[in-house]
């Protein structure tokens, strides 16, 4: 396994390509994207990666398989913080990660349903998909199976769809937090569950913690 400090720019991640194993630090990836296609064996594979202080600008990573990947320290611009239709198998995010939004739906309507189905099947075959226990920042997990995600139960809680059916949550005082937005997305999209996470980098992080405690006390979020 080699150690390197690369700068990668202006590249397409082709279908059938494999990246890894690799240990890298201080990497800047700019103006890179993944080729689109169906969720088959030709999806790009990123495996055995250990990346420290990764910076992404103008990056669109979608439809890839990430296996045994560890990222400690992540910075994304507004283009790069969205990750669509990626399959996660033992992927760890640690340290400051800025804003990261993870969604199993592909941005192309042609592949949208197929990717969700493929990712759901893959989730059932692994012990865990994501570990965000030590991630610091705004981590939004939209539609991935909550029971396959390793998390800090104090700052990252699971809310299940069945606990929202009585509508009580709509009357809550959310105290300026954005958690209601996450629950609205969950209800509209039909996800069975979602993970709400405290962003410890925000000034209102103590208020966020208080709101999550109330959700647990009300039986809306899981107790642990």
XYZ file of C-alpha atoms in Angstrom:
224
model
C 0.000 0.000 0.000
C 1.502 3.326 -1.000
C 1.350 6.707 0.710
C 0.908 9.796 -1.414
C -0.283 13.413 -1.391
C -1.939 13.848 -4.795
C -3.856 16.651 -6.389
C -6.487 15.344 -8.790
C -8.223 17.628 -11.288
C -10.423 17.404 -14.377
C -11.015 13.661 -14.354
C -13.975 11.379 -14.952
C -14.377 8.257 -12.829
C -15.265 5.776 -15.551
C -17.574 2.819 -15.159
C -15.601 -0.287 -14.306
C -12.761 1.697 -12.750
C -11.250 0.727 -9.390
C -9.413 3.069 -7.006
C -7.510 1.658 -4.025
C -5.995 0.561 -1.791
C -4.542 3.974 -1.003
C -3.383 6.050 1.966
C -3.303 9.785 1.269
C -3.176 13.071 3.158
C -3.932 16.642 2.142
C -5.690 15.618 -1.067
C -7.491 18.186 -3.200
C -9.930 16.807 -5.779
C -11.216 19.436 -8.222
C -13.603 19.310 -11.192
C -14.087 15.534 -11.124
C -17.197 13.455 -11.683
C -18.356 9.854 -12.051
C -19.789 8.381 -15.239
C -23.481 7.479 -15.094
C -24.919 4.046 -15.685
C -27.139 1.376 -14.113
C -26.391 -0.136 -10.662
C -24.499 -3.149 -11.983
C -21.030 -4.634 -11.584
C -19.529 -1.820 -13.634
C -20.125 0.828 -11.014
C -16.900 2.603 -10.024
C -15.347 1.015 -6.924
C -13.415 2.948 -4.275
C -11.979 0.545 -1.725
C -9.348 0.394 0.974
C -8.950 4.172 1.090
C -7.632 6.033 4.132
C -7.830 9.765 3.441
C -6.906 12.589 5.801
C -7.788 16.247 5.224
C -9.641 15.666 1.971
C -10.844 18.741 0.070
C -13.460 18.519 -2.693
C -14.344 21.300 -5.124
C -16.661 20.909 -8.121
C -16.923 17.172 -7.497
C -19.954 15.014 -8.352
C -19.599 11.503 -6.941
C -22.676 9.419 -7.686
C -23.462 5.790 -8.445
C -20.225 4.434 -6.950
C -19.477 1.662 -4.450
C -17.386 2.769 -1.464
C -15.992 -0.172 0.488
C -13.708 -0.019 3.540
C -13.132 3.723 3.212
C -12.026 6.011 6.033
C -12.056 9.803 5.753
C -10.782 11.958 8.592
C -11.299 15.645 7.895
C -13.395 16.641 4.888
C -14.086 19.980 3.225
C -16.668 20.300 0.429
C -17.840 23.291 -1.565
C -21.564 23.687 -2.290
C -21.321 21.554 -5.422
C -19.428 18.706 -3.808
C -21.357 18.220 -0.575
C -24.133 16.196 -2.264
C -23.473 12.463 -2.723
C -26.157 10.628 -4.698
C -26.793 6.902 -5.217
C -23.547 5.698 -3.658
C -23.406 2.291 -2.001
C -21.591 2.364 1.343
C -19.923 -0.650 2.919
C -17.977 0.146 6.083
C -17.346 3.806 5.343
C -16.170 5.972 8.245
C -16.348 9.760 8.491
C -14.362 11.308 11.343
C -13.332 14.771 12.457
C -14.600 17.976 10.885
C -16.581 17.181 7.765
C -18.367 20.463 7.043
C -21.700 19.765 5.339
C -22.293 16.328 3.831
C -25.624 15.209 2.339
C -25.998 11.507 1.511
C -28.936 10.317 -0.607
C -29.419 6.857 -2.214
C -31.499 8.272 -5.093
C -29.763 8.849 -8.398
C -30.167 12.303 -9.912
C -31.205 10.755 -13.241
C -34.883 9.642 -13.274
C -33.802 6.777 -15.532
C -31.807 5.171 -12.704
C -33.556 6.528 -9.602
C -35.600 3.476 -8.604
C -32.983 0.945 -9.645
C -30.299 2.478 -7.445
C -32.518 2.670 -4.379
C -33.441 -1.015 -4.810
C -29.810 -2.068 -5.320
C -28.614 -0.107 -2.292
C -31.395 -1.519 -0.107
C -30.371 -5.053 -1.100
C -26.701 -4.316 -0.368
C -27.530 -2.827 3.045
C -29.143 -6.110 4.057
C -25.891 -7.979 3.370
C -23.466 -5.915 5.482
C -23.170 -5.470 9.236
C -22.798 -1.703 8.879
C -22.661 0.835 6.080
C -21.616 4.153 7.618
C -19.883 5.159 10.829
C -20.541 8.813 11.673
C -19.945 8.433 15.416
C -17.040 10.891 15.452
C -18.056 13.109 12.546
C -18.272 16.796 13.449
C -20.412 18.985 11.219
C -23.711 18.853 9.382
C -24.203 15.254 8.279
C -27.558 14.626 6.593
C -28.410 10.992 5.897
C -31.417 10.952 3.597
C -32.927 7.537 3.036
C -30.138 5.121 3.972
C -31.101 2.409 6.477
C -30.601 3.869 9.956
C -30.035 0.469 11.589
C -26.908 -0.033 9.473
C -25.368 3.289 10.543
C -23.011 3.516 13.502
C -23.677 6.729 15.413
C -23.323 8.558 18.702
C -26.696 8.017 20.417
C -26.505 11.332 22.278
C -25.978 13.559 19.236
C -27.267 11.387 16.377
C -30.738 9.896 16.856
C -32.972 7.622 14.805
C -36.569 8.601 14.060
C -38.869 5.960 12.594
C -41.769 6.670 10.300
C -44.316 4.893 12.494
C -43.548 7.291 15.349
C -44.637 10.258 13.233
C -48.045 8.959 12.189
C -49.987 10.742 14.944
C -48.645 14.116 13.778
C -47.636 15.337 17.257
C -44.208 16.338 15.987
C -45.748 19.015 13.772
C -46.800 21.018 16.845
C -43.369 21.026 18.491
C -41.321 24.127 19.131
C -38.189 23.282 17.183
C -36.362 26.281 18.723
C -34.826 27.397 15.460
C -33.242 24.040 14.611
C -33.600 22.407 11.178
C -34.726 18.996 12.414
C -38.304 19.475 11.245
C -36.996 19.803 7.680
C -35.407 16.363 7.980
C -38.649 14.835 9.217
C -40.663 16.533 6.468
C -38.279 15.050 3.892
C -38.666 11.630 5.452
C -42.465 11.748 5.383
C -42.663 13.041 1.809
C -40.105 10.572 0.475
C -41.578 7.584 2.312
C -38.363 6.562 4.070
C -38.861 4.034 6.890
C -36.489 5.963 9.157
C -33.945 8.761 9.267
C -31.020 9.973 11.378
C -31.005 13.475 12.870
C -27.560 14.770 13.811
C -26.339 17.661 15.936
C -23.916 20.013 14.201
C -21.458 20.753 16.992
C -19.877 23.553 14.955
C -23.008 25.698 15.221
C -23.617 28.177 18.029
C -26.980 26.577 18.812
C -25.594 23.059 19.231
C -26.792 22.905 22.851
C -30.296 23.789 21.679
C -30.051 21.047 19.071
C -29.143 18.556 21.805
C -32.104 19.702 23.887
C -34.517 19.191 20.986
C -33.184 15.666 20.351
C -33.635 14.821 24.046
C -37.235 15.967 23.817
C -37.804 13.757 20.786
C -36.524 10.794 22.789
C -38.613 11.725 25.829
C -41.718 11.963 23.615
C -41.070 8.521 22.147
C -40.511 9.919 18.669
C -36.772 9.197 18.502
C -35.199 5.936 19.607
C -33.995 5.940 23.199
C -30.461 4.860 22.212
